[in-house]
Tab-separated table of C-alpha atoms in Angstrom:
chain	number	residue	atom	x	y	z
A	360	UNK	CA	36.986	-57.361	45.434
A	361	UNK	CA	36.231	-58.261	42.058
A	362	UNK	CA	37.907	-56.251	38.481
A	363	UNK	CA	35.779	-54.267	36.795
A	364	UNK	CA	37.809	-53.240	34.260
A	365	UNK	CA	40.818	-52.798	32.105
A	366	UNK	CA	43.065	-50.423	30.163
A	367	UNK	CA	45.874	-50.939	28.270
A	368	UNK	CA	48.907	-48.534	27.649
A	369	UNK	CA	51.753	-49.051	25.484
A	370	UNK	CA	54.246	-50.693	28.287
A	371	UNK	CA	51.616	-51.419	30.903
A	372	UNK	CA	48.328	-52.040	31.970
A	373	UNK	CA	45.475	-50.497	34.721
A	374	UNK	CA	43.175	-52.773	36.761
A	375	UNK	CA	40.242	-51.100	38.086
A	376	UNK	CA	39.224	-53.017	40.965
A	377	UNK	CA	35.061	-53.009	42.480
A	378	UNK	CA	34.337	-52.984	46.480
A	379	UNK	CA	37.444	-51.023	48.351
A	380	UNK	CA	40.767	-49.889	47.669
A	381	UNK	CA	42.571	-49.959	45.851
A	382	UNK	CA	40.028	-48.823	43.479
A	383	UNK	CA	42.937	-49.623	40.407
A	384	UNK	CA	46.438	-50.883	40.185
A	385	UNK	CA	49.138	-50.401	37.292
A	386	UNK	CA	50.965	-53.381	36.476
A	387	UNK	CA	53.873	-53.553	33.914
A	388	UNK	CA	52.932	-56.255	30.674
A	389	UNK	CA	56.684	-57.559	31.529
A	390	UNK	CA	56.031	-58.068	35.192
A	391	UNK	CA	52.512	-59.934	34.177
A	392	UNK	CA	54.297	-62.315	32.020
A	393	UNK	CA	57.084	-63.250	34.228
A	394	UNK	CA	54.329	-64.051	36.916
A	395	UNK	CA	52.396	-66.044	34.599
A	396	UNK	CA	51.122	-69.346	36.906
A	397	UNK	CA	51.634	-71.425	33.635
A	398	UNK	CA	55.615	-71.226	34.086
A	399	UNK	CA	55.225	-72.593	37.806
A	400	UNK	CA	56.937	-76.214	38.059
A	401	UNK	CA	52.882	-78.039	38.828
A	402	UNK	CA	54.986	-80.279	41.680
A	403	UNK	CA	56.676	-77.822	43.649
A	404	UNK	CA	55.235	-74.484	42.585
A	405	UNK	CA	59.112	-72.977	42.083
A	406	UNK	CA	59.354	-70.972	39.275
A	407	UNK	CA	60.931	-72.275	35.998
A	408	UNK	CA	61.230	-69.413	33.798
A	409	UNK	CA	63.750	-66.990	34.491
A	410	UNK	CA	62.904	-63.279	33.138
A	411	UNK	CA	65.756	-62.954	31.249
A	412	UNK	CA	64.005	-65.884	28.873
A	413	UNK	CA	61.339	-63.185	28.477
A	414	UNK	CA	61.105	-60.542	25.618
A	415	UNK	CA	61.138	-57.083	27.143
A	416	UNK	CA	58.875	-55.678	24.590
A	417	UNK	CA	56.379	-58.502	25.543
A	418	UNK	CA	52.534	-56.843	25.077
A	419	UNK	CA	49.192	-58.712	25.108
A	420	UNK	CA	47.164	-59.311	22.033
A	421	UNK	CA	44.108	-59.066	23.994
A	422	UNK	CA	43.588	-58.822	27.632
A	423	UNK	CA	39.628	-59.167	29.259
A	424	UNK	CA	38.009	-59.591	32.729
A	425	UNK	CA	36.728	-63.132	33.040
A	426	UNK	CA	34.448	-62.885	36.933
A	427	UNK	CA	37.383	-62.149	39.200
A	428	UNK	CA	40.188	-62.832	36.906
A	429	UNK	CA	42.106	-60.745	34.409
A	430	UNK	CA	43.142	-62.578	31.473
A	431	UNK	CA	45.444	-62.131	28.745
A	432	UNK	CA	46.218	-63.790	25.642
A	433	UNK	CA	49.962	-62.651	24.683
A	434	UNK	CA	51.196	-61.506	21.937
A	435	UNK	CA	53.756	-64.492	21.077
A	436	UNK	CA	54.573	-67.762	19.176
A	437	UNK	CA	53.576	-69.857	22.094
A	438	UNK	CA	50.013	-68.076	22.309
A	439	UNK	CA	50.385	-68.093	26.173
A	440	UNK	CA	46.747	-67.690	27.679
A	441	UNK	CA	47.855	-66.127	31.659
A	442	UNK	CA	45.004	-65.722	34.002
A	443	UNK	CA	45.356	-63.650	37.533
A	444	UNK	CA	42.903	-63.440	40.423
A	445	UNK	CA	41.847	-60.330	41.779
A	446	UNK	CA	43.042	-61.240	45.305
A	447	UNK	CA	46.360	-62.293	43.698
A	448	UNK	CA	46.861	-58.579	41.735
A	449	UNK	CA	45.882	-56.956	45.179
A	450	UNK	CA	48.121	-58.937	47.092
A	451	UNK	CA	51.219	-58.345	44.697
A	452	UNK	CA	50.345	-54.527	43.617
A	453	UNK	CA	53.061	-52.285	43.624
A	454	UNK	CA	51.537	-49.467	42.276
A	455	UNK	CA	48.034	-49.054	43.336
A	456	UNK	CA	46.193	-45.432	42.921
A	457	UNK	CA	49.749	-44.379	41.048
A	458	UNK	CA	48.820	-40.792	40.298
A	459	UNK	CA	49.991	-40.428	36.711
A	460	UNK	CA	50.859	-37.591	35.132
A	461	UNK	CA	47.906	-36.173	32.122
A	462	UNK	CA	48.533	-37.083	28.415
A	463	UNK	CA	49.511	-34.917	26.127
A	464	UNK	CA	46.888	-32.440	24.311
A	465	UNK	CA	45.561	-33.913	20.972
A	466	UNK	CA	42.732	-32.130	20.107
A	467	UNK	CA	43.264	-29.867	17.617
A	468	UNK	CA	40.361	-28.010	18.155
A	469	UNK	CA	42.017	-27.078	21.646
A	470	UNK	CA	44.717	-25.223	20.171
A	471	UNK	CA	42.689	-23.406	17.383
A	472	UNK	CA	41.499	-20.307	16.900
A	473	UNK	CA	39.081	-18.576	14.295
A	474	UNK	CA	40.209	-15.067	13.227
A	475	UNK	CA	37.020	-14.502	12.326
A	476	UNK	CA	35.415	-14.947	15.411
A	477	UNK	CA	38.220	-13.261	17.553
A	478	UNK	CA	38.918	-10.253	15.331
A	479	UNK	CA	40.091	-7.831	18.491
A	480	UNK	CA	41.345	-10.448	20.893
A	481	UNK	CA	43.212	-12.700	18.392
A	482	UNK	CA	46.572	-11.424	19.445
A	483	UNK	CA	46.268	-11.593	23.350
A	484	UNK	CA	44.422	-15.104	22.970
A	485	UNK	CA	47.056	-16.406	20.666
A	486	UNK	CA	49.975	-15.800	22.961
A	487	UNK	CA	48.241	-16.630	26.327
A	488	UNK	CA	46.767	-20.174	24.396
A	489	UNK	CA	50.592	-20.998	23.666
A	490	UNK	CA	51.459	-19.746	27.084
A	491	UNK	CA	48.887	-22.901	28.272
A	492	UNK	CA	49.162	-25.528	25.816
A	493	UNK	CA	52.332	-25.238	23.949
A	494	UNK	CA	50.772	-24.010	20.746
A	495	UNK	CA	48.114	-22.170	18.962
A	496	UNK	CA	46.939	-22.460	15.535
A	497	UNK	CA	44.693	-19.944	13.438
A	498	UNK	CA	42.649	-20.551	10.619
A	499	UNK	CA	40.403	-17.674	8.779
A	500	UNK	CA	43.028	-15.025	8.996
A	501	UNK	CA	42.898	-12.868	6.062
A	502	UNK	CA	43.887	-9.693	5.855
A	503	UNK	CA	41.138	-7.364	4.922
A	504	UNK	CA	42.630	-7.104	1.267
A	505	UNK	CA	42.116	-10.228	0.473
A	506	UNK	CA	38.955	-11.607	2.173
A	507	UNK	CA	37.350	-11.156	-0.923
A	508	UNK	CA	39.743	-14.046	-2.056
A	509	UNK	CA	40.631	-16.183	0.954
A	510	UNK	CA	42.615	-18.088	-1.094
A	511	UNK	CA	44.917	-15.468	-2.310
A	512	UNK	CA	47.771	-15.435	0.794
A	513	UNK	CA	51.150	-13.377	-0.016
A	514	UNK	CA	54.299	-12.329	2.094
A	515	UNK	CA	52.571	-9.401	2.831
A	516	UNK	CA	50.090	-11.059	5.190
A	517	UNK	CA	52.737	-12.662	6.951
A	518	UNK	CA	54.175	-8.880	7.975
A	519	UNK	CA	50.704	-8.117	8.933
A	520	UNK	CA	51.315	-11.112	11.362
A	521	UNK	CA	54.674	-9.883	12.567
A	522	UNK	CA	53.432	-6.164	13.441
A	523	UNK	CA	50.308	-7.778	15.281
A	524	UNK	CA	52.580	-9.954	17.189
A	525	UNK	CA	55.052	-7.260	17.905
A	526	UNK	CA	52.168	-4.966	19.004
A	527	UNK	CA	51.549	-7.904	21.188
A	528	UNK	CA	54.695	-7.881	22.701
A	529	UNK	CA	56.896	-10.436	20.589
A	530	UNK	CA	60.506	-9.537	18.930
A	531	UNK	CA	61.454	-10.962	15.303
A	532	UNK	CA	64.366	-12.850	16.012
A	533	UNK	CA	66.958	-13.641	12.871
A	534	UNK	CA	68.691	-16.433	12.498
A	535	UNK	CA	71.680	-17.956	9.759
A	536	UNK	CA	68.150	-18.362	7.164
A	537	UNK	CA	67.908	-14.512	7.461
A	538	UNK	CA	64.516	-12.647	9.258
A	539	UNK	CA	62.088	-14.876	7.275
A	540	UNK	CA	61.992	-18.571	5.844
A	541	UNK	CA	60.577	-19.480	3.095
A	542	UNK	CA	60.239	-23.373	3.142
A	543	UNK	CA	59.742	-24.070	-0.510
A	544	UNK	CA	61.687	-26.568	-2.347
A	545	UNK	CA	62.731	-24.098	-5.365
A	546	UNK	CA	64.295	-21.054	-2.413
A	547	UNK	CA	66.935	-18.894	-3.885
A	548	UNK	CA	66.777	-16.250	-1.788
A	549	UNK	CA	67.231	-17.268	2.070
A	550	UNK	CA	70.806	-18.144	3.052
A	551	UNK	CA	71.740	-21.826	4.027
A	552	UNK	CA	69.295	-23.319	2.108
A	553	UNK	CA	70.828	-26.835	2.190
A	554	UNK	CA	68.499	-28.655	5.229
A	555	UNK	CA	65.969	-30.953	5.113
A	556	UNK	CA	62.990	-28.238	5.916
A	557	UNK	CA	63.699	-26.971	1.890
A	558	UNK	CA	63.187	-30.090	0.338
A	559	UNK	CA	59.724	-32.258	-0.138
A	560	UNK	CA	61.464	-35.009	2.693
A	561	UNK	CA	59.485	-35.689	5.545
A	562	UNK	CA	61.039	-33.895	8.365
A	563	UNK	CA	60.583	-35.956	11.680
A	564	UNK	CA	59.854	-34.764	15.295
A	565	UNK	CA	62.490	-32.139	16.564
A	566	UNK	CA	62.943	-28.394	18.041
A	567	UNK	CA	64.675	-25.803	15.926
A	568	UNK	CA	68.056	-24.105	16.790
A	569	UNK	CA	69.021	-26.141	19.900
A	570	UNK	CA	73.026	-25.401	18.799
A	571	UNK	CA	72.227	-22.412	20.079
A	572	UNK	CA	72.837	-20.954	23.699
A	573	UNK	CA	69.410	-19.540	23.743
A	574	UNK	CA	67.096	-21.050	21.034
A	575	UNK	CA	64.348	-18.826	19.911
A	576	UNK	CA	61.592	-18.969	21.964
A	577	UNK	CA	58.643	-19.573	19.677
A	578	UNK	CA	57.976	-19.939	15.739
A	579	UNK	CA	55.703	-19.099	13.533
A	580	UNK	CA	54.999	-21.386	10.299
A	581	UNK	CA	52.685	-19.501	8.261
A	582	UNK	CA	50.846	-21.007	4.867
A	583	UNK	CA	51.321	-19.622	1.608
A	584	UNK	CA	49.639	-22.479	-0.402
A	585	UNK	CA	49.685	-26.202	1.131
A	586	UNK	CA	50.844	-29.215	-1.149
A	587	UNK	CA	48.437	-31.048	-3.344
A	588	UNK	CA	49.465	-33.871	-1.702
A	589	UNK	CA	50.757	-34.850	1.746
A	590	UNK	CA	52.219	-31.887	3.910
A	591	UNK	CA	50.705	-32.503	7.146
A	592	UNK	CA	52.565	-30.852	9.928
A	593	UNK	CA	52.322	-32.609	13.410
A	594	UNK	CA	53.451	-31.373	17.304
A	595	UNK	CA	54.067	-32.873	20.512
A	596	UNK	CA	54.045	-31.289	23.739
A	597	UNK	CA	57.428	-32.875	24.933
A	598	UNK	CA	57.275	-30.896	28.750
A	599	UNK	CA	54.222	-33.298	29.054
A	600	UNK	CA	56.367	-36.573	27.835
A	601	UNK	CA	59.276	-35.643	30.237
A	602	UNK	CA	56.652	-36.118	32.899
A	603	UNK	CA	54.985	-39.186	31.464
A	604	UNK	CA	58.599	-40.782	31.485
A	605	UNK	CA	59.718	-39.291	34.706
A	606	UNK	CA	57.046	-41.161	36.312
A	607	UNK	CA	57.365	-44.488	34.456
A	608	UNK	CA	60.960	-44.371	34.009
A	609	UNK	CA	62.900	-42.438	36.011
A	610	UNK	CA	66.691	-43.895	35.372
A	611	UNK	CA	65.778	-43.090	31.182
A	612	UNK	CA	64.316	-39.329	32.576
A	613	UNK	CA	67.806	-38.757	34.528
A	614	UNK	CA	69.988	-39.887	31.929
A	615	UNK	CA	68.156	-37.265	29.398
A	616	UNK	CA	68.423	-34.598	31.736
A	617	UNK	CA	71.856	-34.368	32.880
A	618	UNK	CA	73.838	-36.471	29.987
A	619	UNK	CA	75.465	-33.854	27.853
A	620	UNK	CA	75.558	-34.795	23.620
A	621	UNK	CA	76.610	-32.764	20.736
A	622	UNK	CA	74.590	-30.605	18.286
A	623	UNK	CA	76.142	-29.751	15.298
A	624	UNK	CA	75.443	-27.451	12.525
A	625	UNK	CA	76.951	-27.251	9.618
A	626	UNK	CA	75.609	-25.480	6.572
A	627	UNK	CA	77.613	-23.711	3.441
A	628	UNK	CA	77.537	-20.644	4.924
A	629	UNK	CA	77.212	-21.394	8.898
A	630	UNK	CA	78.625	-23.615	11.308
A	631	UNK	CA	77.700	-24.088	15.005
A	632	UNK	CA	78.288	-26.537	17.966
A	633	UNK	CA	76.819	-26.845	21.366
A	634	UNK	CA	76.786	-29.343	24.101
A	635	UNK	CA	73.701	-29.857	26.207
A	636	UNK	CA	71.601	-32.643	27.658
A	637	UNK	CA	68.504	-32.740	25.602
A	638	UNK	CA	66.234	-31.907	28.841
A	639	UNK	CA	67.063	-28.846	30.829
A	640	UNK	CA	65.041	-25.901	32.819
A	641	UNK	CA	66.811	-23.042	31.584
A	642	UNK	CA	64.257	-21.813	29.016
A	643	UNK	CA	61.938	-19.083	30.489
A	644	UNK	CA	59.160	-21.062	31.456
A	645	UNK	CA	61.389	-23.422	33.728
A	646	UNK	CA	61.509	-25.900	30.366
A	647	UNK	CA	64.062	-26.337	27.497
A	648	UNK	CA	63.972	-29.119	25.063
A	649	UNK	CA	66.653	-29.577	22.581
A	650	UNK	CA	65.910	-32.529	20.442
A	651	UNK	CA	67.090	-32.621	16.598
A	652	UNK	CA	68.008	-35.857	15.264
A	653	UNK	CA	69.428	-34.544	11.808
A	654	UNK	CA	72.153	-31.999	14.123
A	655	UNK	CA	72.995	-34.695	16.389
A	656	UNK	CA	76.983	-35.756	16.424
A	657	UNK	CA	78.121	-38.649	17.235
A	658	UNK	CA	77.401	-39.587	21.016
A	659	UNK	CA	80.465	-40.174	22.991
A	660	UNK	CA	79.314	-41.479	25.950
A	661	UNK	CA	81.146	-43.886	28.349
A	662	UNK	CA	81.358	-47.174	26.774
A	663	UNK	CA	79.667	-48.771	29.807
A	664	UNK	CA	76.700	-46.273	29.657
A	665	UNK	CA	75.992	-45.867	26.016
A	666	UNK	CA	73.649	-49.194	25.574
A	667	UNK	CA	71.655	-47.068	28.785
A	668	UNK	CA	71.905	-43.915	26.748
A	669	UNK	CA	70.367	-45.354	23.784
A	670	UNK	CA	67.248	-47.601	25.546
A	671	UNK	CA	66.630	-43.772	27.488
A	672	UNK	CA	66.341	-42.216	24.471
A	673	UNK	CA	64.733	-44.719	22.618
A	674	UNK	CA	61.764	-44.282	24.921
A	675	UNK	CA	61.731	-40.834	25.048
A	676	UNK	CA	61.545	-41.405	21.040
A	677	UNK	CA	58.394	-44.031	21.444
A	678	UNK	CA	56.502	-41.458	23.394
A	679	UNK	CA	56.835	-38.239	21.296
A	680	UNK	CA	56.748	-40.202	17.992
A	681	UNK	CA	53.177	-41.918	19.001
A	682	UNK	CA	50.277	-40.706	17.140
A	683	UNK	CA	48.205	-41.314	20.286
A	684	UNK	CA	50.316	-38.021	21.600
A	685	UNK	CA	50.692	-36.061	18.847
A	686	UNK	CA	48.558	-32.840	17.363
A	687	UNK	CA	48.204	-33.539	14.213
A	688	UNK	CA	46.809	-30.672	11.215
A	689	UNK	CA	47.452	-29.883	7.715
A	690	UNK	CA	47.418	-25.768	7.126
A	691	UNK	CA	45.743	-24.052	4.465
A	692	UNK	CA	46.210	-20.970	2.675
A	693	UNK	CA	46.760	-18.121	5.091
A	694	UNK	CA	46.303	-20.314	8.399
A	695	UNK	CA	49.303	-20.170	10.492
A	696	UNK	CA	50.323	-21.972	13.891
A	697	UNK	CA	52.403	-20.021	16.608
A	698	UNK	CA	54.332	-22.090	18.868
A	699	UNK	CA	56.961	-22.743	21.722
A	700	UNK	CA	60.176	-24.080	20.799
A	701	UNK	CA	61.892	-24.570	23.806
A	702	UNK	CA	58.276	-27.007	24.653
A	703	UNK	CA	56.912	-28.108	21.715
A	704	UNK	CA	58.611	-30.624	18.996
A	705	UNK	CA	57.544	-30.161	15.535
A	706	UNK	CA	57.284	-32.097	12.047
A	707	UNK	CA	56.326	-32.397	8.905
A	708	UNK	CA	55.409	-35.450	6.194
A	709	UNK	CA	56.579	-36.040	2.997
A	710	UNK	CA	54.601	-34.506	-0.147
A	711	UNK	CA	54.338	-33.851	-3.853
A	712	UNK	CA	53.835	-30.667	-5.390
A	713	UNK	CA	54.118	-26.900	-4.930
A	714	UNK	CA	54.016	-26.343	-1.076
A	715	UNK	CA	55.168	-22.996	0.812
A	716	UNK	CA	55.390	-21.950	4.209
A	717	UNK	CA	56.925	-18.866	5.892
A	718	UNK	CA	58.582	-19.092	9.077
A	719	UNK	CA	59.551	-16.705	11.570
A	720	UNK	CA	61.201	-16.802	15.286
A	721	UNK	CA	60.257	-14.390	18.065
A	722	UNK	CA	60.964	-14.251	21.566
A	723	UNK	CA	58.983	-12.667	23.946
């Protein structure tokens, strides 16, 4: 058997193999380097590298198919140049034909939906597109008072939104910002004002409420006028991550899953504490992330675990906050996205100028 090709992930790397099975292989960049032939003594063929010596964020710089050999050229000071025979890779393979779990959605256009084209079955399509993906944007909703001027949005359209919804079987459900949010750096009129989703800050991957017992189920950010510059809102289908890192890391999966931390809330006018793990399957589709970085209290985790805590959830952290798994969009005026809270993580980037959305919670 001969390699035919290969692809590289972020940790690891798949060898597709020609003539038999396995037809591919998945072999971990860290595993590849501390089998390098190169760190064989040339006398007596021991090994004289142990892998603690090794980096474990090693990754190639470039890796190729050269006949029957992979080769790599590693990313490192030594410029280490490892080649591997096909026969070798088969002979070691631990994971051949690993059935991995599918990426995360990041097409946009898979999510989105034109109110102009849907008119009747907007409603029912929105909901049952979240119900398979996570999320559902919209773009050419106006209401019919202002299609003459599609770029004149106001609160009103967003109530238009909420009946249709409702119609469609969704609930408004308030919250300590009141029944509406308007996310605009000069608010006066929603209570707690003082969080990081009224200012122009970039507002990094998280879900919304988890210090509640039962978060809201889905959101609705809907777009009054976008910034002149910057804005962009981003999402990440974390149900699909947990799955990606159950099946590369199990121990990091576990730990997420069943060790309980601390969000915290406090706000002038509200204050709120719950202890979870940040993966659970109580929400109503079997799925319930909680992950919020700026309502996170201190961890206090057993001293002999928390070095484990933090590598777990620095990986789940690697995989949401990739760009290679993220939906990424920037909304315009009247365009609004509708999706699942206890699934879906959501952000924002930094920008400059006037910039307001409205957002509401509903549960189903």
């Amino acid at each position: 058997m001969t390699i035919s090709s290969v692809v590289r992930h972020d940790r690891w790397l798949r060898v597709h193999f020609r003539g038999g099975r396995p037809s591919f292989a998945d072999f971990h960049y860290l595993w590849l380097r501390h089998n390098c032939a190169q760190d064989l003594h040339p006398t007596t063929r021991e090994r004289v590298v142990d892998a603690s010596e090794l980096s474990p964020s090693i990754a190639p710089r470039e890796a190729w198919t050269d006949g029957d050999e992979l080769v790599i050229a590693w990313d490192e000071p030594s410029n280490r140049v490892s080649r591997y025979e096909s026969a070798w890779l088969l002979e070691h393979a631990y994971a051949p034909e690993r059935a991995a779990p599918p990426r995360p959605e990041t097409n946009v256009d898979a999510i989105t939906l034109d109110a102009r084209v849907e008119r009747e079955q907007l409603w029912p399509r929105l909901i049952e597109r979240v119900a398979e993906r996570g999320a559902a944007r919209v773009v050419g909703f106006h209401p019919a008072a202002h299609e003459g001027d599609p770029a004149r949005v106001g609160p009103e359209d967003t109530e238009v939104i909420i009946e249709a919804l409702a119609r469609a079987g969704l609930r408004v459900i308030g919250t300590h910002f009141g029944r509406i949010e308007d996310l605009r750096v000069d608010n006066s009129s929603n209570q707690n004002t003082d969080q990081l989703g009224y200012t122009d800050a970039a507002v990094h991957l998280h879900t919304d409420q988890p210090f509640l017992e039962r978060p809201p189920t889905l959101q609705v950010l809907h777009c009054m006028q976008p910034a002149p510059k910057g804005g962009e809102s981003f999402l990440v289908d974390a149900r699909a991550i947990a799955e990606l890192l159950r099946a590369e890391d199990a121990d990091a999966w576990e730990l997420l899953r069943t060790v309980p931390v601390t969000f915290h809330r406090k706000q002038k006018s509200f204050e709120k504490r719950l202890v979870s793990p940040i993966l659970g399957e109580d929400g109503p589709a079997g799925f319930l992330v909680r992950y919020s970085y700026f309502t996170l209290a201190p961890y206090r985790v057993p001293f002999a675990h928390m070095e484990r805590w933090y590598r777990a959830h620095r990986r789940f952290a690697e995989l949401v906050r990739s760009p290679a798994n993220q939906l990424r969009f920037t909304l315009g005026p009247g365009e609004f996205v509708l999706y699942d809270n206890h699934r879906m993580l959501h952000a924002r980037t930094a920008f400059e100028g006037h910039r307001w959305l409205r957002g509401v919670y509903f549960d189903r």
